[in-house]
mmCIF file of C-alpha atoms in Angstrom:
data_model
loop_
_atom_site.group_PDB
_atom_site.id
_atom_site.type_symbol
_atom_site.label_atom_id
_atom_site.label_comp_id
_atom_site.label_asym_id
_atom_site.label_seq_id
_atom_site.Cartn_x
_atom_site.Cartn_y
_atom_site.Cartn_z
ATOM 1 C CA MET A 28 153.323 152.328 26.929
ATOM 2 C CA ARG A 29 153.520 155.840 25.529
ATOM 3 C CA SER A 30 153.963 157.339 28.978
ATOM 4 C CA ARG A 31 156.771 154.858 29.719
ATOM 5 C CA LEU A 32 158.581 155.944 26.567
ATOM 6 C CA VAL A 33 158.235 159.589 27.480
ATOM 7 C CA TRP A 34 159.506 158.847 30.979
ATOM 8 C CA LEU A 35 162.441 156.803 29.625
ATOM 9 C CA SER A 36 163.412 159.459 27.095
ATOM 10 C CA GLY A 37 163.340 162.044 29.865
ATOM 11 C CA ILE A 38 165.738 159.988 31.963
ATOM 12 C CA VAL A 39 168.094 159.434 29.023
ATOM 13 C CA GLY A 40 167.951 163.104 28.116
ATOM 14 C CA SER A 41 168.781 164.257 31.616
ATOM 15 C CA ILE A 42 171.740 161.850 31.813
ATOM 16 C CA LEU A 43 173.079 163.086 28.486
ATOM 17 C CA GLY A 44 172.563 166.690 29.553
ATOM 18 C CA ALA A 45 174.377 166.141 32.819
ATOM 19 C CA THR A 46 177.410 164.672 31.118
ATOM 20 C CA LEU A 47 177.807 167.239 28.379
ATOM 21 C CA PRO A 48 181.001 169.253 28.724
ATOM 22 C CA ALA A 49 180.679 172.813 29.905
ATOM 23 C CA LYS A 50 181.447 174.254 26.502
ATOM 24 C CA ALA A 51 178.240 172.758 25.096
ATOM 25 C CA GLN A 52 176.162 174.987 27.430
ATOM 26 C CA LEU A 53 178.107 178.194 27.265
ATOM 27 C CA PRO A 54 177.905 180.807 24.523
ATOM 28 C CA PRO A 55 180.603 180.441 21.868
ATOM 29 C CA GLY A 56 181.764 184.058 22.036
ATOM 30 C CA VAL A 57 184.704 185.302 24.102
ATOM 31 C CA LEU A 58 182.460 187.973 25.605
ATOM 32 C CA THR A 59 178.697 187.520 25.819
ATOM 33 C CA VAL A 60 176.392 190.047 27.414
ATOM 34 C CA TYR A 61 173.210 188.931 29.170
ATOM 35 C CA SER A 62 170.884 191.614 30.486
ATOM 36 C CA ASN A 63 167.412 192.483 31.650
ATOM 37 C CA LEU A 64 168.277 196.120 32.339
ATOM 38 C CA CYS A 65 165.329 198.411 31.815
ATOM 39 C CA PHE A 66 164.088 201.828 32.829
ATOM 40 C CA ASN A 67 161.307 201.874 35.400
ATOM 41 C CA PRO A 68 158.997 204.726 34.380
ATOM 42 C CA ALA A 69 157.334 204.871 37.799
ATOM 43 C CA SER A 70 160.534 205.582 39.728
ATOM 44 C CA GLY A 71 162.959 206.897 37.142
ATOM 45 C CA ASP A 72 165.395 204.167 38.127
ATOM 46 C CA LEU A 73 167.313 201.652 36.121
ATOM 47 C CA ASN A 74 166.302 198.137 37.217
ATOM 48 C CA GLY A 75 167.718 194.694 36.576
ATOM 49 C CA LEU A 76 171.056 192.992 36.089
ATOM 50 C CA ARG A 77 173.759 192.604 33.502
ATOM 51 C CA ILE A 78 176.124 189.652 33.418
ATOM 52 C CA ILE A 79 179.006 189.578 30.955
ATOM 53 C CA VAL A 80 180.471 186.118 30.476
ATOM 54 C CA PHE A 81 184.168 186.080 29.641
ATOM 55 C CA ARG A 82 185.549 182.795 28.338
ATOM 56 C CA SER A 83 189.262 183.207 28.807
ATOM 57 C CA ALA A 84 190.532 179.616 29.017
ATOM 58 C CA THR A 85 193.088 180.480 31.675
ATOM 59 C CA TRP A 86 194.731 178.022 33.985
ATOM 60 C CA SER A 87 193.268 177.688 37.405
ATOM 61 C CA THR A 88 195.880 178.992 39.806
ATOM 62 C CA ARG A 89 194.397 177.104 42.716
ATOM 63 C CA GLU A 90 194.252 173.720 41.065
ATOM 64 C CA SER A 91 197.151 174.187 38.641
ATOM 65 C CA GLU A 92 195.263 172.490 35.857
ATOM 66 C CA PRO A 93 195.433 173.452 32.223
ATOM 67 C CA PRO A 94 192.144 174.477 30.658
ATOM 68 C CA SER A 95 190.258 171.795 28.777
ATOM 69 C CA ASP A 96 186.714 170.992 27.796
ATOM 70 C CA ASP A 97 186.106 169.915 31.364
ATOM 71 C CA THR A 98 188.140 172.488 33.255
ATOM 72 C CA GLU A 99 187.632 175.794 31.476
ATOM 73 C CA ASN A 100 187.765 178.834 33.734
ATOM 74 C CA VAL A 101 184.893 181.196 33.039
ATOM 75 C CA TYR A 102 184.938 184.703 34.451
ATOM 76 C CA VAL A 103 181.992 187.051 34.684
ATOM 77 C CA ILE A 104 181.464 190.750 35.084
ATOM 78 C CA PHE A 105 178.413 191.028 37.306
ATOM 79 C CA GLN A 106 176.678 194.407 37.232
ATOM 80 C CA PRO A 107 173.544 195.110 39.274
ATOM 81 C CA THR A 108 171.690 198.393 39.374
ATOM 82 C CA GLY A 109 171.198 200.858 42.175
ATOM 83 C CA GLY A 110 169.107 203.476 40.443
ATOM 84 C CA LEU A 111 171.796 203.762 37.806
ATOM 85 C CA LEU A 112 174.366 201.181 36.792
ATOM 86 C CA ALA A 113 176.224 199.982 39.889
ATOM 87 C CA PRO A 114 179.965 199.249 39.953
ATOM 88 C CA PRO A 115 180.558 195.854 38.328
ATOM 89 C CA ARG A 116 182.134 192.884 40.089
ATOM 90 C CA TYR A 117 184.687 190.764 38.234
ATOM 91 C CA THR A 118 184.947 187.210 39.462
ATOM 92 C CA LEU A 119 185.552 183.598 38.561
ATOM 93 C CA ALA A 120 182.277 181.759 38.065
ATOM 94 C CA ILE A 121 181.769 178.147 39.033
ATOM 95 C CA ILE A 122 180.132 176.308 36.147
ATOM 96 C CA LYS A 123 179.097 172.675 35.822
ATOM 97 C CA GLY A 124 177.156 171.840 32.691
ATOM 98 C CA ASP A 125 174.588 174.596 32.397
ATOM 99 C CA HIS A 126 174.548 175.319 36.140
ATOM 100 C CA PHE A 127 176.573 178.209 37.465
ATOM 101 C CA ARG A 128 177.384 180.020 40.667
ATOM 102 C CA ILE A 129 178.820 183.524 40.832
ATOM 103 C CA PRO A 130 180.375 184.262 44.258
ATOM 104 C CA LEU A 131 179.481 187.788 45.422
ATOM 105 C CA ALA A 132 180.710 187.644 48.998
ATOM 106 C CA SER A 133 181.256 190.907 50.836
ATOM 107 C CA PRO A 134 181.868 191.731 54.508
ATOM 108 C CA ASP A 135 178.151 192.432 54.901
ATOM 109 C CA ALA A 136 177.079 189.282 53.033
ATOM 110 C CA PRO A 137 179.791 186.615 53.230
ATOM 111 C CA ASP A 138 177.599 183.899 51.697
ATOM 112 C CA LEU A 139 176.032 185.903 48.882
ATOM 113 C CA SER A 140 176.151 184.429 45.398
ATOM 114 C CA PHE A 141 174.087 184.436 42.231
ATOM 115 C CA ILE A 142 173.095 180.964 41.076
ATOM 116 C CA GLY A 143 171.183 179.520 38.170
ATOM 117 C CA ARG A 144 171.429 178.081 34.675
ATOM 118 C CA ILE A 145 173.051 179.420 31.543
ATOM 119 C CA THR A 146 172.584 178.666 27.857
ATOM 120 C CA SER A 147 173.871 180.508 24.832
ATOM 121 C CA ASP A 148 170.673 182.581 24.780
ATOM 122 C CA VAL A 149 169.582 183.132 28.354
ATOM 123 C CA ILE A 150 170.598 183.171 32.002
ATOM 124 C CA VAL A 151 167.959 182.315 34.602
ATOM 125 C CA GLY A 152 169.004 182.740 38.200
ATOM 126 C CA THR A 153 168.413 184.015 41.712
ATOM 127 C CA TYR A 154 170.451 185.442 44.519
ATOM 128 C CA SER A 155 171.305 182.754 47.055
ATOM 129 C CA THR A 156 169.577 184.824 49.728
ATOM 130 C CA ASN A 157 166.055 184.962 48.339
ATOM 131 C CA ASP A 158 163.748 183.552 45.697
ATOM 132 C CA THR A 159 163.399 186.491 43.303
ATOM 133 C CA ARG A 160 163.986 185.106 39.813
ATOM 134 C CA TYR A 161 165.891 186.939 37.089
ATOM 135 C CA ARG A 162 165.763 186.128 33.397
ATOM 136 C CA LEU A 163 168.549 187.740 31.400
ATOM 137 C CA LYS A 164 168.489 187.462 27.627
ATOM 138 C CA ARG A 165 171.619 187.555 25.527
ATOM 139 C CA GLU A 166 172.198 191.062 24.181
ATOM 140 C CA PRO A 167 173.501 190.775 20.617
ATOM 141 C CA ASP A 168 174.174 194.525 20.386
ATOM 142 C CA PRO A 169 174.716 195.806 23.925
ATOM 143 C CA ARG A 170 174.626 199.526 24.611
ATOM 144 C CA ASN A 171 174.192 201.747 27.622
ATOM 145 C CA LYS A 172 170.741 202.873 26.577
ATOM 146 C CA PHE A 173 167.675 201.189 27.949
ATOM 147 C CA THR A 174 164.020 200.717 27.155
ATOM 148 C CA GLY A 175 161.147 200.708 29.625
ATOM 149 C CA CYS A 176 160.360 197.744 31.873
ATOM 150 C CA LEU A 177 157.456 195.452 31.092
ATOM 151 C CA ASP A 178 155.390 194.020 33.931
ATOM 152 C CA THR A 179 157.373 190.818 33.477
ATOM 153 C CA GLY A 180 160.448 192.743 34.571
ATOM 154 C CA GLU A 181 162.000 192.447 31.132
ATOM 155 C CA PRO A 182 162.847 195.296 28.774
ATOM 156 C CA SER A 183 160.214 196.305 26.244
ATOM 157 C CA ASP A 184 160.764 195.481 22.604
ATOM 158 C CA GLY A 185 161.422 199.020 21.458
ATOM 159 C CA ARG A 186 165.190 199.147 21.457
ATOM 160 C CA TYR A 187 167.326 202.155 22.184
ATOM 161 C CA PRO A 188 164.834 204.962 21.619
ATOM 162 C CA MET B 11 155.891 231.497 46.676
ATOM 163 C CA GLY B 12 158.928 231.673 44.441
ATOM 164 C CA PHE B 13 158.975 233.241 41.026
ATOM 165 C CA LEU B 14 159.197 229.850 39.423
ATOM 166 C CA PHE B 15 155.626 229.089 40.359
ATOM 167 C CA ARG B 16 153.893 232.385 39.629
ATOM 168 C CA ASP B 17 152.176 231.103 36.516
ATOM 169 C CA LYS B 18 151.243 227.634 37.683
ATOM 170 C CA PRO B 19 150.722 227.695 41.432
ATOM 171 C CA GLN B 20 148.204 224.896 41.308
ATOM 172 C CA THR B 21 150.877 222.371 40.343
ATOM 173 C CA TYR B 22 153.316 223.395 43.063
ATOM 174 C CA ALA B 23 153.534 221.308 46.169
ATOM 175 C CA PRO B 24 152.685 223.367 49.258
ATOM 176 C CA PRO B 25 155.435 224.115 51.737
ATOM 177 C CA PRO B 26 155.899 221.342 54.248
ATOM 178 C CA THR B 27 153.393 221.414 57.077
ATOM 179 C CA PRO B 28 154.415 220.929 60.710
ATOM 180 C CA PRO B 29 154.778 217.246 61.442
ATOM 181 C CA THR B 30 152.060 215.477 63.352
ATOM 182 C CA PRO B 31 152.802 213.121 66.215
ATOM 183 C CA THR B 32 152.719 209.475 65.225
ATOM 184 C CA MET B 33 152.933 206.245 67.088
ATOM 185 C CA LEU B 34 156.669 206.586 66.653
ATOM 186 C CA GLY B 35 156.754 209.958 68.355
ATOM 187 C CA GLN B 36 157.244 213.420 66.932
ATOM 188 C CA THR B 37 159.109 213.472 63.646
ATOM 189 C CA PRO B 38 161.667 216.238 63.188
ATOM 190 C CA ALA B 39 160.364 219.503 61.790
ATOM 191 C CA PRO B 40 161.188 219.921 58.099
ATOM 192 C CA THR B 41 163.308 222.995 58.698
ATOM 193 C CA GLU B 42 165.533 221.248 61.212
ATOM 194 C CA PRO B 43 168.680 219.658 59.874
ATOM 195 C CA PRO B 44 168.647 215.877 59.982
ATOM 196 C CA THR B 45 170.165 214.582 63.185
ATOM 197 C CA GLY B 46 171.675 211.268 62.178
ATOM 198 C CA LEU B 47 173.051 212.183 58.790
ATOM 199 C CA GLU B 48 176.607 213.394 58.481
ATOM 200 C CA SER B 49 176.261 217.080 59.250
ATOM 201 C CA SER B 50 179.543 218.495 58.065
ATOM 202 C CA THR B 51 178.091 219.720 54.801
ATOM 203 C CA GLN B 52 174.538 220.424 55.812
ATOM 204 C CA GLN B 53 173.226 223.635 54.377
ATOM 205 C CA THR B 54 169.782 224.756 53.434
ATOM 206 C CA ALA B 55 168.656 227.205 50.825
ATOM 207 C CA PRO B 56 165.625 228.919 52.365
ATOM 208 C CA THR B 57 163.767 230.645 49.590
ATOM 209 C CA GLY B 58 160.214 230.082 50.743
ATOM 210 C CA GLY B 59 158.270 226.928 50.071
ATOM 211 C CA ARG B 60 160.274 223.756 49.792
ATOM 212 C CA THR B 61 164.024 223.887 50.251
ATOM 213 C CA ALA B 62 166.976 221.675 49.490
ATOM 214 C CA VAL B 63 169.350 220.260 52.086
ATOM 215 C CA ALA B 64 172.924 219.118 51.502
ATOM 216 C CA VAL B 65 173.606 215.860 53.344
ATOM 217 C CA ASP B 66 176.176 213.094 53.446
ATOM 218 C CA LEU B 67 174.094 209.968 53.086
ATOM 219 C CA PRO B 68 175.745 206.631 53.893
ATOM 220 C CA GLY B 69 177.173 205.558 50.563
ATOM 221 C CA ARG B 70 176.252 208.851 48.887
ATOM 222 C CA PRO B 71 178.175 211.743 50.403
ATOM 223 C CA GLY B 72 177.461 215.139 48.924
ATOM 224 C CA SER B 73 173.803 214.444 48.214
ATOM 225 C CA TYR B 74 170.953 216.912 48.140
ATOM 226 C CA LEU B 75 167.507 216.101 49.463
ATOM 227 C CA ASP B 76 164.213 217.906 49.808
ATOM 228 C CA SER B 77 164.047 219.483 53.280
ATOM 229 C CA GLU B 78 160.885 217.605 54.216
ATOM 230 C CA PHE B 79 162.291 214.334 52.926
ATOM 231 C CA ALA B 80 165.697 214.533 54.646
ATOM 232 C CA PRO B 81 164.416 214.024 58.224
ATOM 233 C CA LYS B 82 162.381 211.068 57.023
ATOM 234 C CA VAL B 83 165.491 209.509 55.496
ATOM 235 C CA ASP B 84 167.295 210.199 58.748
ATOM 236 C CA ALA B 85 164.569 208.349 60.634
ATOM 237 C CA PHE B 86 164.695 205.549 58.036
ATOM 238 C CA ILE B 87 168.416 205.057 58.689
ATOM 239 C CA ARG B 88 167.848 205.125 62.437
ATOM 240 C CA TYR B 89 164.970 202.631 62.404
ATOM 241 C CA ALA B 90 166.898 200.284 60.125
ATOM 242 C CA ARG B 91 169.850 200.497 62.508
ATOM 243 C CA GLU B 92 167.554 199.652 65.401
ATOM 244 C CA ALA B 93 166.585 196.526 63.483
ATOM 245 C CA GLY B 94 170.261 195.640 63.123
ATOM 246 C CA HIS B 95 170.929 196.871 59.586
ATOM 247 C CA ASP B 96 173.269 199.629 58.433
ATOM 248 C CA ILE B 97 171.832 200.678 55.113
ATOM 249 C CA ARG B 98 173.820 202.354 52.371
ATOM 250 C CA PHE B 99 172.338 204.289 49.505
ATOM 251 C CA SER B 100 173.336 203.866 45.898
ATOM 252 C CA SER B 101 171.399 206.795 44.476
ATOM 253 C CA SER B 102 169.565 209.843 45.754
ATOM 254 C CA ASP B 103 169.092 213.149 43.980
ATOM 255 C CA ARG B 104 169.467 213.267 40.253
ATOM 256 C CA THR B 105 168.873 216.753 38.925
ATOM 257 C CA GLN B 106 168.072 217.216 35.272
ATOM 258 C CA ALA B 107 171.568 218.625 34.791
ATOM 259 C CA LYS B 108 172.982 215.410 36.229
ATOM 260 C CA GLN B 109 170.709 213.331 33.996
ATOM 261 C CA ASP B 110 171.854 215.346 30.979
ATOM 262 C CA ASP B 111 175.481 214.873 31.916
ATOM 263 C CA ILE B 112 174.974 211.138 32.180
ATOM 264 C CA ARG B 113 173.202 211.091 28.843
ATOM 265 C CA ARG B 114 175.919 213.061 27.061
ATOM 266 C CA SER B 115 178.729 211.014 28.572
ATOM 267 C CA GLY B 116 177.335 207.713 27.349
ATOM 268 C CA LYS B 117 177.755 206.221 30.818
ATOM 269 C CA GLY B 118 174.162 205.038 30.802
ATOM 270 C CA THR B 119 170.995 207.022 30.697
ATOM 271 C CA THR B 120 167.555 206.774 32.192
ATOM 272 C CA PRO B 121 165.048 208.964 30.354
ATOM 273 C CA ALA B 122 163.589 210.255 33.610
ATOM 274 C CA GLU B 123 161.212 213.170 33.300
ATOM 275 C CA GLN B 124 158.954 212.989 36.347
ATOM 276 C CA SER B 125 161.170 211.073 38.740
ATOM 277 C CA LEU B 126 161.026 211.940 42.429
ATOM 278 C CA HIS B 127 164.812 211.581 42.368
ATOM 279 C CA SER B 128 164.896 214.781 40.356
ATOM 280 C CA ALA B 129 163.042 216.520 43.198
ATOM 281 C CA GLY B 130 165.296 215.136 45.945
ATOM 282 C CA LEU B 131 162.423 213.004 47.192
ATOM 283 C CA ALA B 132 163.679 209.462 46.556
ATOM 284 C CA VAL B 133 166.589 207.228 47.502
ATOM 285 C CA ASP B 134 167.725 203.796 46.325
ATOM 286 C CA ILE B 135 169.364 200.968 48.254
ATOM 287 C CA GLY B 136 171.331 199.249 45.538
ATOM 288 C CA ASP B 137 172.096 196.067 47.486
ATOM 289 C CA PHE B 138 168.452 195.503 48.348
ATOM 290 C CA ASP B 139 167.802 192.758 45.793
ATOM 291 C CA GLY B 140 170.512 190.602 47.342
ATOM 292 C CA PHE B 141 169.187 190.894 50.900
ATOM 293 C CA THR B 142 167.474 188.019 52.664
ATOM 294 C CA GLU B 143 163.688 188.173 52.819
ATOM 295 C CA SER B 144 163.791 188.960 56.540
ATOM 296 C CA LYS B 145 166.255 191.815 56.027
ATOM 297 C CA LYS B 146 164.122 193.183 53.200
ATOM 298 C CA LEU B 147 161.109 193.125 55.485
ATOM 299 C CA ASP B 148 162.995 194.879 58.299
ATOM 300 C CA ILE B 149 164.065 197.640 55.934
ATOM 301 C CA ARG B 150 160.611 198.021 54.437
ATOM 302 C CA ASN B 151 159.189 198.318 57.951
ATOM 303 C CA ALA B 152 161.823 200.915 58.843
ATOM 304 C CA ALA B 153 160.886 202.929 55.772
ATOM 305 C CA GLU B 154 157.201 202.736 56.559
ATOM 306 C CA ARG B 155 157.807 203.841 60.135
ATOM 307 C CA ALA B 156 159.758 206.810 58.821
ATOM 308 C CA GLY B 157 156.900 207.827 56.548
ATOM 309 C CA LEU B 158 158.426 206.668 53.272
ATOM 310 C CA SER B 159 156.717 204.727 50.507
ATOM 311 C CA TRP B 160 158.220 201.677 48.855
ATOM 312 C CA GLY B 161 158.710 201.286 45.103
ATOM 313 C CA GLY B 162 157.944 197.590 45.362
ATOM 314 C CA THR B 163 154.278 198.472 44.941
ATOM 315 C CA PHE B 164 154.832 200.193 41.586
ATOM 316 C CA ARG B 165 153.010 198.799 38.575
ATOM 317 C CA PRO B 166 153.576 197.565 35.968
ATOM 318 C CA LYS B 167 157.126 197.027 37.227
ATOM 319 C CA PRO B 168 157.955 197.041 40.959
ATOM 320 C CA ASP B 169 161.146 198.878 41.903
ATOM 321 C CA THR B 170 162.179 197.142 45.091
ATOM 322 C CA MET B 171 165.278 199.227 45.877
ATOM 323 C CA HIS B 172 163.380 202.525 45.676
ATOM 324 C CA PHE B 173 162.006 204.482 48.666
ATOM 325 C CA HIS B 174 160.358 207.860 48.337
ATOM 326 C CA PHE B 175 158.033 210.527 49.664
ATOM 327 C CA ASP B 176 155.542 212.055 47.245
ATOM 328 C CA PRO B 177 154.023 215.330 48.498
ATOM 329 C CA ILE B 178 151.733 215.671 45.471
ATOM 330 C CA PRO B 179 150.594 212.158 44.552
ATOM 331 C CA GLY B 180 149.134 211.905 41.098
ATOM 332 C CA GLN B 181 150.051 215.458 40.111
ATOM 333 C CA ASP B 182 152.521 216.867 37.624
ATOM 334 C CA ARG B 183 155.947 217.223 39.250
ATOM 335 C CA THR B 184 157.531 219.640 36.824
ATOM 336 C CA ASP B 185 157.505 222.617 39.181
ATOM 337 C CA LEU B 186 158.624 220.476 42.092
ATOM 338 C CA ILE B 187 161.579 219.289 40.037
ATOM 339 C CA ASN B 188 162.424 222.755 38.711
ATOM 340 C CA ASN B 189 162.271 224.232 42.208
ATOM 341 C CA PHE B 190 164.581 221.566 43.588
ATOM 342 C CA ALA B 191 167.080 222.122 40.792
ATOM 343 C CA GLU B 192 167.048 225.850 41.562
ATOM 344 C CA GLN B 193 167.530 225.198 45.279
ATOM 345 C CA VAL B 194 170.467 222.909 44.589
ATOM 346 C CA ARG B 195 171.991 225.444 42.224
ATOM 347 C CA ARG B 196 171.808 228.109 44.929
ATOM 348 C CA LEU B 197 173.375 225.815 47.502
ATOM 349 C CA GLN B 198 176.175 224.884 45.143
ATOM 350 C CA SER B 199 176.855 228.530 44.309
ATOM 351 C CA ARG B 200 177.488 229.177 48.018
ATOM 352 C CA GLN B 201 179.972 226.338 48.377
#
């Protein structure tokens, strides 16, 4: 009986979660920085990603729809690393509920995107081309100074030495 | 032996030795300029021991590399191309002066002190993390064939975009780094 209740509550919860409007999953701020950038002491390189979510509530030019709870346009600044901070990409993200896709197509990689899930506190995602998982925590006080990498791939706790 | 190393010769990496034949054939001698890199700006600063070489790497024109490392990077590019991949580098040499400039500017700093980048002995492929698994493997194989090591084996944190050659594994790199900075300074003063 107990297991049936747990199973039933799981089903109900997933239905509710799937029908929540996008704004319930996204951070409330206009600009929110998510990052797992950290300094790799073995190589001297900066590793990780930074994604800045920009809630601008613009109209979609392609669909000509006004923004609403269901049709908000969310842009991101996507910044990988290449030893140091790499040039950021600015693009329209595709978000449904807490699922997102960030198109990163280039001539060399026409199908490349970054996909995953977003909440107000964390982004968990992968490139569409492989299975390496990234976990980016919300940065409440973002700066361009970085702590060392832990073996989990996340920054150490000591902030901005 | 340069004056920089008079007091601490034991920490200085020996001058490059002649290359030995491998299953891939003879690798270029360290004193030869790289063959596949853009050669318009190639110059060396021969001061005895290790030297620096100015090269135009794909994606990083105007770079400086260690003279033993440069031919290996050249071979890396060539082997990757043979596998069907044109690689581009996002980072190569980072002298201490460059690190300091980055730190002062607030553009983003890495507190590197013993990095092989500071000795012109490491390169990064910034797009690497977005490659398919098969492309990653091809590029890792190309690096290994060229005699480079991969940062993906680093612990505690792998650095998958990082490829390097370490002539003095496990030793202090201070003199190596200082020598490279001096070599680069001399090259730049000629330009």
